[in-house]
Coordinates of C-alpha atoms and ligand atoms in Angstrom, one line a residue:
Chain A
M28 CA 131.9 -119.8 181.6
P29 CA 132.4 -123.5 180.6
S30 CA 134.8 -125.4 182.8
T31 CA 138.1 -126.6 181.6
L32 CA 139.1 -130.1 180.9
P33 CA 142.6 -130.7 182.3
A34 CA 143.2 -133.2 179.4
V35 CA 142.7 -130.4 176.9
G36 CA 145.4 -128.4 178.7
L37 CA 147.8 -131.4 178.7
Y38 CA 147.2 -132.0 175.0
A39 CA 147.9 -128.3 174.3
E40 CA 151.1 -128.5 176.2
Q41 CA 152.2 -131.6 174.4
K42 CA 151.5 -130.1 171.0
R43 CA 152.7 -126.6 171.9
L44 CA 149.4 -125.1 170.9
S45 CA 149.2 -121.3 170.9
Q46 CA 147.3 -119.6 173.8
A47 CA 144.7 -118.3 171.3
T48 CA 143.9 -121.8 170.0
L49 CA 143.7 -123.2 173.5
A50 CA 141.5 -120.4 174.7
R51 CA 139.1 -120.9 171.8
W52 CA 138.9 -124.6 172.5
R53 CA 138.4 -124.1 176.2
S54 CA 135.6 -121.6 175.6
W55 CA 133.4 -124.5 174.4
P56 CA 131.1 -126.6 176.6
T57 CA 133.0 -129.5 178.1
T58 CA 131.2 -132.1 176.1
D59 CA 132.4 -130.3 172.9
Q60 CA 135.9 -129.9 174.3
Q61 CA 136.0 -133.6 175.0
A62 CA 134.6 -134.6 171.6
L63 CA 137.3 -132.7 169.8
L64 CA 140.0 -134.0 172.2
T65 CA 139.1 -137.5 171.2
V66 CA 139.5 -136.7 167.6
A67 CA 142.6 -134.6 168.1
Q68 CA 144.3 -137.5 170.0
E69 CA 143.3 -140.0 167.4
L70 CA 144.6 -137.9 164.5
R71 CA 147.5 -136.2 166.5
L72 CA 146.4 -132.8 165.4
G73 CA 148.9 -130.0 165.6
E74 CA 148.2 -126.2 165.7
N75 CA 147.4 -125.7 162.0
H76 CA 145.1 -128.7 161.5
L77 CA 143.5 -128.0 164.8
R78 CA 142.8 -124.4 163.8
D79 CA 140.9 -125.7 160.7
F80 CA 138.9 -128.0 162.9
L81 CA 138.0 -125.1 165.3
D82 CA 137.0 -122.8 162.4
W83 CA 134.9 -125.3 160.6
L84 CA 133.2 -126.8 163.7
E85 CA 132.3 -123.4 165.1
E86 CA 131.1 -122.2 161.7
I87 CA 128.9 -125.3 161.1
V88 CA 127.3 -124.8 164.5
L89 CA 126.8 -121.1 164.0
R90 CA 125.0 -121.9 160.7
D91 CA 123.1 -125.0 161.6
G92 CA 122.7 -124.8 165.4
G93 CA 123.3 -128.0 167.4
S94 CA 126.6 -128.8 169.1
I95 CA 130.2 -129.5 168.1
A96 CA 130.0 -133.0 169.6
A97 CA 127.0 -133.7 167.4
V98 CA 128.9 -132.6 164.3
L99 CA 131.7 -134.9 165.2
Q100 CA 129.2 -137.7 165.5
Q101 CA 127.9 -137.3 162.0
P102 CA 128.1 -140.6 160.0
A103 CA 130.5 -139.1 157.4
V104 CA 133.0 -138.1 160.1
R105 CA 132.7 -141.3 162.0
R106 CA 133.1 -143.4 158.9
A107 CA 136.3 -141.4 158.1
L108 CA 137.6 -141.9 161.6
K109 CA 137.1 -145.7 161.3
L110 CA 139.2 -146.0 158.2
G111 CA 141.9 -148.5 158.9
R112 CA 144.6 -146.6 157.0
S113 CA 147.6 -144.5 157.9
R114 CA 147.2 -141.5 160.2
N115 CA 147.6 -139.2 157.2
D116 CA 145.0 -140.9 155.1
K117 CA 142.6 -140.8 158.0
L118 CA 143.3 -137.2 158.7
K119 CA 142.7 -136.3 155.1
A120 CA 139.4 -138.3 155.1
V121 CA 138.2 -136.7 158.3
K122 CA 139.1 -133.2 157.0
D123 CA 137.3 -133.9 153.7
A124 CA 134.2 -135.0 155.5
L125 CA 134.2 -131.9 157.7
R126 CA 135.0 -129.7 154.8
R127 CA 131.9 -131.1 153.0
L128 CA 129.8 -130.3 156.0
R129 CA 131.2 -126.8 156.2
Y130 CA 131.0 -126.0 152.5
P131 CA 128.1 -128.1 151.1
E132 CA 127.6 -126.0 148.0
I133 CA 131.2 -126.0 147.0
A134 CA 131.3 -129.7 147.7
R135 CA 128.2 -130.2 145.6
L136 CA 129.8 -128.2 142.7
E137 CA 133.0 -130.2 143.0
H138 CA 131.1 -133.4 142.9
E139 CA 129.0 -132.4 139.9
L140 CA 132.1 -131.2 138.1
Q141 CA 133.8 -134.5 138.8
T142 CA 130.8 -136.4 137.4
C143 CA 130.9 -134.2 134.4
V144 CA 134.7 -134.8 133.9
K145 CA 134.0 -138.6 134.1
A146 CA 131.2 -138.2 131.5
L147 CA 133.7 -136.5 129.2
A148 CA 135.6 -139.8 129.2
L149 CA 138.6 -138.2 127.6
G150 CA 141.0 -140.9 128.8
P151 CA 144.1 -140.9 130.9
Q152 CA 146.0 -138.6 128.6
V153 CA 143.8 -135.7 129.4
R154 CA 143.7 -133.9 132.7
V155 CA 140.9 -131.3 133.3
A156 CA 141.6 -128.7 136.0
F157 CA 139.5 -125.9 137.3
P158 CA 140.5 -122.5 138.6
P159 CA 141.7 -122.7 142.2
A160 CA 138.8 -122.1 144.6
F161 CA 136.7 -121.5 141.4
E162 CA 138.0 -118.0 141.0
G163 CA 138.7 -117.0 137.4
D164 CA 137.0 -118.4 134.4
E165 CA 139.4 -120.7 132.7
V166 CA 139.3 -124.5 132.6
T167 CA 142.7 -126.1 131.8
L168 CA 143.0 -129.1 129.6
E169 CA 146.3 -130.8 129.8
V170 CA 147.0 -133.3 127.1
R171 CA 150.0 -135.8 127.3
V172 CA 150.6 -137.8 124.1
K173 CA 153.4 -139.7 122.6
S174 CA 152.4 -139.6 118.9
A175 CA 150.4 -137.7 116.4
K176 CA 148.0 -140.6 116.2
D177 CA 147.4 -140.4 120.0
L178 CA 146.8 -136.7 119.7
D179 CA 144.4 -137.2 116.8
A180 CA 142.4 -139.7 119.0
V181 CA 142.3 -137.2 121.9
V182 CA 141.3 -134.3 119.7
S183 CA 138.4 -136.3 118.1
R184 CA 137.2 -137.3 121.6
I185 CA 137.3 -133.7 122.6
R186 CA 135.4 -132.6 119.5
Q187 CA 132.8 -135.3 120.1
R188 CA 132.2 -134.0 123.6
L189 CA 131.9 -130.5 122.3
T190 CA 129.2 -131.5 119.9
D191 CA 127.2 -133.7 122.3
G192 CA 127.0 -130.8 124.9
T193 CA 129.1 -132.4 127.7
F194 CA 131.6 -129.6 127.7
Q195 CA 128.7 -127.1 127.6
R196 CA 127.3 -128.6 130.7
L197 CA 130.7 -128.3 132.4
F198 CA 131.0 -124.6 131.7
E199 CA 127.4 -124.0 132.7
L200 CA 128.1 -125.6 136.1
L201 CA 131.0 -123.3 136.6
D202 CA 129.1 -120.3 135.4
E203 CA 126.3 -120.4 138.0
A204 CA 126.1 -122.8 140.8
Chain B
M1 CA 119.2 -94.2 165.9
H2 CA 121.2 -93.4 169.0
H3 CA 123.6 -90.5 168.2
Y4 CA 127.2 -90.7 169.3
Q5 CA 128.5 -89.2 172.5
P6 CA 132.2 -89.9 173.4
Q7 CA 133.1 -90.6 177.0
D8 CA 136.1 -88.3 177.0
I9 CA 137.9 -85.9 174.7
L10 CA 141.6 -85.6 174.1
I11 CA 143.0 -82.5 172.3
E12 CA 146.6 -82.4 171.0
R13 CA 148.3 -79.3 172.4
G14 CA 148.0 -76.5 169.9
E15 CA 144.7 -77.6 168.5
E16 CA 142.5 -76.2 171.3
N17 CA 141.3 -73.3 169.2
A18 CA 140.6 -75.1 166.0
P19 CA 137.0 -74.3 164.9
V20 CA 135.9 -77.9 165.0
V21 CA 137.3 -78.3 168.6
R22 CA 135.4 -75.2 169.7
R23 CA 132.2 -76.4 168.2
V24 CA 132.5 -79.8 169.9
L25 CA 133.4 -78.3 173.3
Q26 CA 130.4 -76.1 173.0
R27 CA 128.1 -78.9 172.1
L28 CA 129.4 -81.3 174.9
P29 CA 130.4 -78.9 177.7
Q30 CA 130.0 -81.6 180.4
L31 CA 132.6 -84.1 179.0
P32 CA 136.1 -84.5 180.6
V33 CA 138.8 -82.9 178.3
R34 CA 142.5 -83.6 178.4
L35 CA 145.3 -81.9 176.5
V36 CA 147.9 -84.4 175.2
D37 CA 151.3 -83.9 173.6
R38 CA 151.8 -84.5 170.0
G39 CA 151.9 -88.3 169.3
S40 CA 151.1 -89.3 172.9
R41 CA 148.0 -91.5 173.2
P42 CA 146.5 -93.4 176.2
S43 CA 147.0 -97.1 175.6
T44 CA 143.9 -99.3 175.2
E45 CA 146.0 -102.4 174.8
S46 CA 145.3 -103.9 178.2
L47 CA 141.6 -103.7 177.7
V48 CA 139.5 -106.7 176.7
D49 CA 138.4 -105.0 173.5
P50 CA 140.9 -102.2 172.7
F51 CA 139.2 -101.4 169.4
G52 CA 135.8 -101.1 170.9
A53 CA 137.2 -99.0 173.7
G54 CA 139.0 -96.7 171.3
K55 CA 135.7 -95.6 169.8
K56 CA 134.7 -94.0 173.1
T57 CA 137.5 -91.5 173.1
L58 CA 137.4 -88.6 170.7
L59 CA 140.9 -87.3 169.8
F60 CA 141.6 -84.1 168.0
T61 CA 144.9 -83.8 166.1
R62 CA 146.3 -82.5 162.9
N63 CA 146.8 -84.6 159.8
R64 CA 150.4 -84.0 158.9
S65 CA 150.4 -86.1 155.7
R66 CA 148.4 -85.9 152.4
F67 CA 144.6 -86.0 152.7
L68 CA 143.9 -87.2 149.2
E69 CA 144.5 -90.8 148.5
H70 CA 143.5 -93.3 145.8
C71 CA 140.8 -95.7 147.0
P72 CA 142.4 -99.1 148.0
A73 CA 140.2 -100.9 145.5
G74 CA 142.9 -100.0 143.0
T75 CA 144.5 -103.3 143.6
P76 CA 146.2 -105.0 140.6
G77 CA 143.9 -107.6 139.0
L78 CA 140.7 -105.8 140.1
V79 CA 138.6 -103.4 138.0
C80 CA 138.9 -100.0 139.6
C81 CA 136.6 -97.0 139.2
N82 CA 139.2 -94.3 139.9
Y83 CA 137.7 -93.2 143.2
L84 CA 139.6 -90.9 145.5
V85 CA 139.2 -90.7 149.2
V86 CA 139.9 -88.1 151.8
S87 CA 139.8 -88.8 155.5
L88 CA 138.9 -86.2 158.1
I89 CA 138.0 -88.8 160.7
S90 CA 139.6 -92.2 161.5
N91 CA 137.5 -94.9 163.1
C92 CA 133.8 -94.9 163.5
P93 CA 131.3 -94.7 166.4
M94 CA 129.3 -97.6 165.0
D95 CA 130.5 -101.2 165.1
C96 CA 129.6 -103.4 162.1
S97 CA 130.8 -106.9 162.6
Y98 CA 132.4 -107.0 159.2
C99 CA 134.1 -103.6 159.4
F100 CA 137.6 -103.7 158.0
L101 CA 138.7 -100.9 160.4
Q102 CA 138.8 -103.5 163.2
D103 CA 141.8 -104.9 161.7
Y104 CA 143.2 -101.8 159.8
L105 CA 143.1 -99.6 162.9
A106 CA 143.8 -102.2 165.5
N107 CA 146.9 -100.4 166.7
N108 CA 145.4 -97.0 166.4
P109 CA 141.8 -97.3 167.5
L110 CA 141.0 -93.9 169.1
L111 CA 138.2 -92.1 167.2
T112 CA 140.4 -89.4 165.7
V113 CA 139.3 -86.2 164.1
Y114 CA 141.6 -84.0 162.0
T115 CA 141.4 -80.4 162.8
N116 CA 143.0 -78.9 159.7
V117 CA 140.0 -78.9 157.4
D118 CA 141.5 -75.8 155.6
D119 CA 144.6 -77.9 154.6
L120 CA 142.3 -80.5 153.2
L121 CA 140.3 -78.0 151.2
G122 CA 143.5 -76.3 150.0
E123 CA 144.9 -79.7 148.8
L124 CA 141.7 -80.5 147.0
A125 CA 141.5 -77.2 145.3
A126 CA 145.1 -77.5 144.1
V127 CA 144.4 -80.9 142.5
V128 CA 140.9 -80.3 141.2
D129 CA 141.2 -76.7 140.0
R130 CA 144.5 -77.4 138.2
Q131 CA 142.8 -80.0 136.0
P132 CA 139.4 -78.5 135.1
W133 CA 139.0 -80.9 132.1
K134 CA 139.2 -83.9 134.4
Q135 CA 136.3 -85.3 136.4
F136 CA 136.8 -86.4 140.0
R137 CA 134.8 -88.5 142.4
I138 CA 135.9 -88.1 146.0
G139 CA 134.5 -89.8 149.1
T140 CA 135.0 -89.3 152.8
G141 CA 133.7 -92.6 153.9
E142 CA 136.8 -94.7 153.7
L143 CA 138.2 -94.6 157.3
S144 CA 134.9 -93.6 158.9
D145 CA 131.2 -93.1 158.2
S146 CA 130.9 -89.8 156.4
L147 CA 128.0 -88.5 158.5
A148 CA 127.9 -90.3 161.9
L149 CA 129.8 -87.5 163.6
D150 CA 128.3 -84.6 161.6
P151 CA 125.8 -83.5 164.3
L152 CA 128.9 -83.0 166.5
L153 CA 131.6 -81.9 164.0
G154 CA 129.6 -80.1 161.3
F155 CA 132.2 -80.9 158.6
S156 CA 129.5 -81.2 155.9
A157 CA 128.9 -77.4 156.2
E158 CA 132.5 -76.9 155.1
L159 CA 132.7 -79.6 152.5
V160 CA 129.4 -79.3 150.6
P161 CA 129.8 -75.6 149.7
F162 CA 133.3 -76.2 148.5
F163 CA 132.2 -78.9 146.1
A164 CA 129.1 -76.9 145.1
Q165 CA 131.4 -74.3 143.5
R166 CA 133.1 -76.8 141.2
D167 CA 131.9 -78.4 138.0
N168 CA 134.4 -81.2 137.7
V169 CA 134.1 -82.9 141.0
L170 CA 131.6 -84.8 143.0
L171 CA 131.7 -85.4 146.7
E172 CA 130.2 -88.6 148.0
L173 CA 129.1 -88.8 151.6
K174 CA 128.7 -92.5 152.5
T175 CA 126.8 -93.4 155.5
K176 CA 124.8 -95.9 157.5
T177 CA 123.1 -93.2 159.6
D178 CA 120.3 -90.8 159.5
C179 CA 122.5 -87.9 160.5
V180 CA 121.4 -85.6 157.7
E181 CA 120.2 -82.5 159.5
G182 CA 123.4 -80.6 158.8
L183 CA 122.9 -81.2 155.0
L184 CA 119.3 -79.9 154.7
E185 CA 120.1 -76.2 154.9
L186 CA 123.0 -76.3 152.4
D187 CA 122.7 -76.0 148.6
P188 CA 124.7 -78.8 147.0
Q189 CA 124.3 -77.6 143.5
G190 CA 124.2 -81.2 142.4
R191 CA 127.8 -81.8 143.4
T192 CA 127.2 -83.9 146.5
V193 CA 125.9 -87.4 146.4
V194 CA 124.7 -88.8 149.7
S195 CA 124.9 -92.6 149.7
W196 CA 123.8 -95.4 151.9
T197 CA 124.9 -98.9 152.4
I198 CA 121.9 -101.1 152.0
T199 CA 121.4 -104.5 153.5
P200 CA 118.2 -106.4 154.2
A201 CA 116.7 -105.3 157.6
E202 CA 117.6 -108.7 159.2
I203 CA 121.3 -108.3 158.4
T204 CA 121.3 -104.6 159.4
E205 CA 119.9 -105.6 162.8
A206 CA 122.2 -108.6 163.3
E207 CA 125.5 -107.2 161.9
E208 CA 125.5 -103.4 161.7
H209 CA 125.6 -102.5 165.4
G210 CA 124.6 -99.0 166.3
T211 CA 123.6 -98.0 162.8
A212 CA 120.3 -96.6 161.6
S213 CA 117.7 -99.1 160.7
F214 CA 116.7 -99.5 157.0
A215 CA 113.5 -97.5 157.6
E216 CA 115.6 -94.7 159.2
R217 CA 118.1 -94.7 156.3
L218 CA 115.2 -94.5 153.8
D219 CA 113.6 -91.6 155.6
A220 CA 117.0 -89.8 155.7
A221 CA 117.5 -90.4 152.0
R222 CA 114.1 -88.9 151.3
Q223 CA 114.9 -85.8 153.3
V224 CA 118.2 -85.2 151.4
E225 CA 116.5 -86.0 148.1
R226 CA 114.0 -83.3 148.8
A227 CA 116.9 -80.9 149.7
G228 CA 118.4 -81.4 146.2
Y229 CA 121.1 -84.0 146.8
R230 CA 121.8 -86.8 144.4
L231 CA 121.6 -90.2 146.1
G232 CA 123.7 -93.4 145.9
F233 CA 123.0 -96.9 147.2
H234 CA 125.7 -99.5 147.8
F235 CA 124.7 -103.1 148.1
D236 CA 128.1 -103.7 149.5
P237 CA 128.8 -105.9 151.3
L238 CA 126.4 -108.3 149.7
I239 CA 125.6 -110.9 152.3
E240 CA 124.9 -114.5 151.3
Y241 CA 122.5 -116.1 153.7
P242 CA 119.8 -118.7 153.3
D243 CA 117.0 -116.3 152.5
W244 CA 119.1 -113.7 150.5
Q245 CA 116.8 -113.6 147.5
A246 CA 113.7 -112.8 149.5
G247 CA 115.6 -110.3 151.7
Y248 CA 117.2 -108.4 148.9
G249 CA 114.1 -108.5 146.8
R250 CA 112.0 -106.9 149.5
T251 CA 114.7 -104.3 150.2
I252 CA 115.0 -103.2 146.6
E253 CA 111.2 -103.0 146.3
R254 CA 110.9 -100.9 149.4
L255 CA 113.8 -98.7 148.3
F256 CA 112.4 -97.8 145.0
S257 CA 108.9 -97.4 146.2
A258 CA 110.3 -94.6 148.4
I259 CA 113.0 -93.1 146.2
D260 CA 112.7 -91.6 142.7
P261 CA 115.4 -93.3 140.6
R262 CA 115.9 -90.1 138.6
H263 CA 117.7 -88.7 141.7
V264 CA 120.0 -91.7 142.1
A265 CA 123.5 -91.1 140.8
W266 CA 124.8 -94.6 141.1
L267 CA 124.3 -98.0 142.5
S268 CA 127.0 -100.4 143.5
L269 CA 127.4 -104.1 144.3
G270 CA 130.3 -105.6 146.2
S271 CA 130.9 -109.0 147.8
L272 CA 131.7 -109.3 151.5
R273 CA 135.5 -109.5 151.5
L274 CA 137.5 -110.4 154.5
T275 CA 141.2 -110.6 155.1
P276 CA 142.3 -113.6 157.2
A277 CA 143.3 -111.2 160.0
L278 CA 139.8 -109.6 159.9
R279 CA 138.2 -113.0 160.1
A280 CA 140.2 -113.7 163.3
T281 CA 139.2 -110.4 164.8
M282 CA 135.5 -110.9 163.9
R283 CA 135.6 -114.3 165.5
R284 CA 137.0 -112.7 168.7
R285 CA 134.8 -109.6 168.8
F286 CA 131.6 -111.0 167.3
P287 CA 131.6 -114.8 168.2
H288 CA 127.9 -115.1 167.1
T289 CA 128.2 -113.4 163.7
R290 CA 126.9 -115.6 160.9
L291 CA 129.0 -113.9 158.3
L292 CA 131.8 -116.3 158.7
S293 CA 129.7 -119.3 158.0
G294 CA 128.9 -118.6 154.4
E295 CA 130.5 -120.5 151.5
Q296 CA 133.6 -118.4 151.2
V297 CA 137.0 -119.0 149.5
R298 CA 140.3 -117.3 149.6
C299 CA 140.8 -115.2 146.4
A300 CA 144.0 -114.2 144.6
D301 CA 144.2 -110.9 146.6
G302 CA 144.2 -112.9 149.8
K303 CA 140.7 -111.9 150.8
W304 CA 137.9 -114.3 151.5
R305 CA 134.8 -113.9 149.3
T306 CA 131.6 -115.9 148.6
F307 CA 132.7 -118.5 146.1
Q308 CA 132.5 -117.2 142.6
P309 CA 129.6 -119.1 141.0
R310 CA 127.4 -118.1 144.0
R311 CA 128.7 -114.6 144.0
V312 CA 128.0 -114.2 140.3
K313 CA 124.5 -115.5 140.8
M314 CA 123.9 -112.8 143.5
Y315 CA 125.4 -110.1 141.4
R316 CA 123.3 -111.1 138.3
T317 CA 120.1 -111.3 140.4
L318 CA 120.6 -107.9 142.0
S319 CA 121.8 -106.1 139.0
R320 CA 118.7 -107.4 137.1
W321 CA 116.4 -106.1 139.8
L322 CA 118.2 -102.8 140.1
R323 CA 118.2 -102.2 136.4
R324 CA 114.5 -103.0 136.3
A325 CA 113.8 -100.5 139.1
A326 CA 116.2 -97.8 137.9
P327 CA 117.0 -98.4 134.2
S328 CA 119.1 -95.3 133.6
V329 CA 121.2 -95.5 136.8
P330 CA 124.8 -96.8 136.4
V331 CA 125.3 -100.0 138.3
Y332 CA 128.9 -101.0 139.0
M333 CA 130.8 -103.5 141.1
C334 CA 133.5 -102.8 143.6
M335 CA 136.7 -104.8 144.0
E336 CA 135.9 -107.4 141.4
T337 CA 138.0 -109.0 138.6
A338 CA 137.4 -108.6 134.9
P339 CA 136.1 -112.2 134.5
V340 CA 133.4 -111.5 137.1
W341 CA 132.5 -108.3 135.3
E342 CA 132.2 -110.2 132.1
K343 CA 130.0 -112.9 133.7
V344 CA 127.7 -110.3 135.3
F345 CA 127.5 -107.5 132.7
G346 CA 128.7 -109.3 129.6
Q347 CA 131.8 -107.1 129.4
A348 CA 134.4 -105.6 131.6
P349 CA 135.3 -101.9 131.2
G350 CA 138.1 -101.4 128.8
C351 CA 140.1 -99.4 131.4
D352 CA 139.5 -97.6 134.7
K353 CA 138.7 -94.4 132.9
D354 CA 135.9 -96.1 131.0
L355 CA 134.3 -97.2 134.3
A356 CA 134.8 -93.8 136.0
H357 CA 133.3 -92.1 132.9
T358 CA 130.2 -94.4 133.0
I359 CA 129.6 -93.7 136.6
L360 CA 130.3 -90.0 136.4
S361 CA 128.8 -88.9 133.1
P362 CA 125.1 -89.1 134.1
S363 CA 126.0 -87.6 137.5
L364 CA 127.9 -84.5 136.2
T365 CA 125.1 -83.4 134.0
D366 CA 123.8 -79.9 134.7
P367 CA 122.0 -80.0 138.1
A368 CA 119.3 -77.9 136.7
T369 CA 118.2 -81.0 134.7
I370 CA 117.4 -82.8 137.9
D371 CA 113.7 -82.8 138.4
A372 CA 112.5 -81.4 141.6
P373 CA 110.8 -84.0 143.7
Ligands
SF4_405 S1 129.5 -97.8 159.5 FE1 131.3 -98.3 158.1 S2 133.0 -97.5 159.2 FE2 131.4 -97.6 160.7 S3 131.6 -99.6 161.7 FE3 130.2 -99.9 160.0 S4 131.5 -100.5 158.3 FE4 132.9 -99.6 159.8

């Protein structure tokens, strides 16, 4: 049974964490408890964000082995923690980094799709959106134009991308990762 | 596999003389037995693992509501195969880390056996015999394993002959056990399909606690095949893990080197699907399970599944292998959306009836046309 860090208890009290969340955190080896405490204090994590951290960190370690402290020492996480921006930006960056570690395949697909959308070069009038969580099979193209001329330009760009295979590539990516 | 023995038995007052109760008391004369009033149950709440503890007590009671239900896969947005379920048992002696009962029966975990089998058969007869033109597929493996308790309860001896007399209905006994002795002396007349959940051996060992090994399941399948039963195999849940292609490839090869595909009624595929509450329970009860560390996303029905492109890849791979191994056997997916059907099979069934028909038609052919092994 790992011993408990008093500072973890204090933090939980301060943030009114649930007993279940605290018990999970306390079940870790003390080095891991401490590693997350440092991050939690830095990012002022409340119950919901903290629960994401607990889930992802435990799941990464279950899959890859190693320790939670080591995951939090990964360059991508450390880089995000060093960002000199607001607490919210930093929190978002750290969560993004952790999420990429937790879901490498999904992150890879997102990255490839982003690259594909850039390659489409449809301009700022067109927004390309994918089904949430990649469920479903529809890609949404949102076009915002002020004139028929604008629309014509957008449509011809889209047609060009259809003929050169860039759209095809995008659908293939979605079809089978 | 190790066969189930409860630690104690509770009998609701008035059910002492039910045939199934007598059978069990005869088979387990040494166990402590208590009579309880209707509705009263010992609480397992204060225990560390109330759900696990509930499995150790066998409770006999009457089912006072309907037995026949629509399978819960009939959720809006999902393609459904019109499957009906009846439950004579609630909870299961085995303990798979992904089992939805952990969450579904969290407040009612005692291993409960319904004594009024006659009522169930009466209800079934009323529905099935009144519509002789309609085909039904009915399973008992929804709230428990269909056969795990059969050596104790002997329910199959009552169910199989009932279905054997009817042309428009198939019984499916779904199991992860090798408890088939009770089936071997019965004549199913082609109306009972015994089916097994199939996962690669390494997953069975790590995640399906207390179940029969793959080799034991295969051996049991061969025994019932020889006894004239149709077989079914469910690759459900499909588990995504680093070596899944090799694991499932090996498994399918072994399966069809042992089983004659002509005796297989259906094959199904289904993704691992976990509600958020089930994920939390799994984390607590099985902290070392690796099933939560796959690339899963929350779908429109609130359940977590392997993300779609990966899931589709698994479905396509397995359906290709299964079709190669058993070209004439229907393969279907459980709890999937029409877009996923289209991606995997090129089309989604027009309606639930279409799918039910595809699954049932080859299975309801005259049993005399089944070749003897
Ligand atoms: S065999 Fe089925 S019912 Fe029993 S624990 Fe496993 S998943 Fe649940």
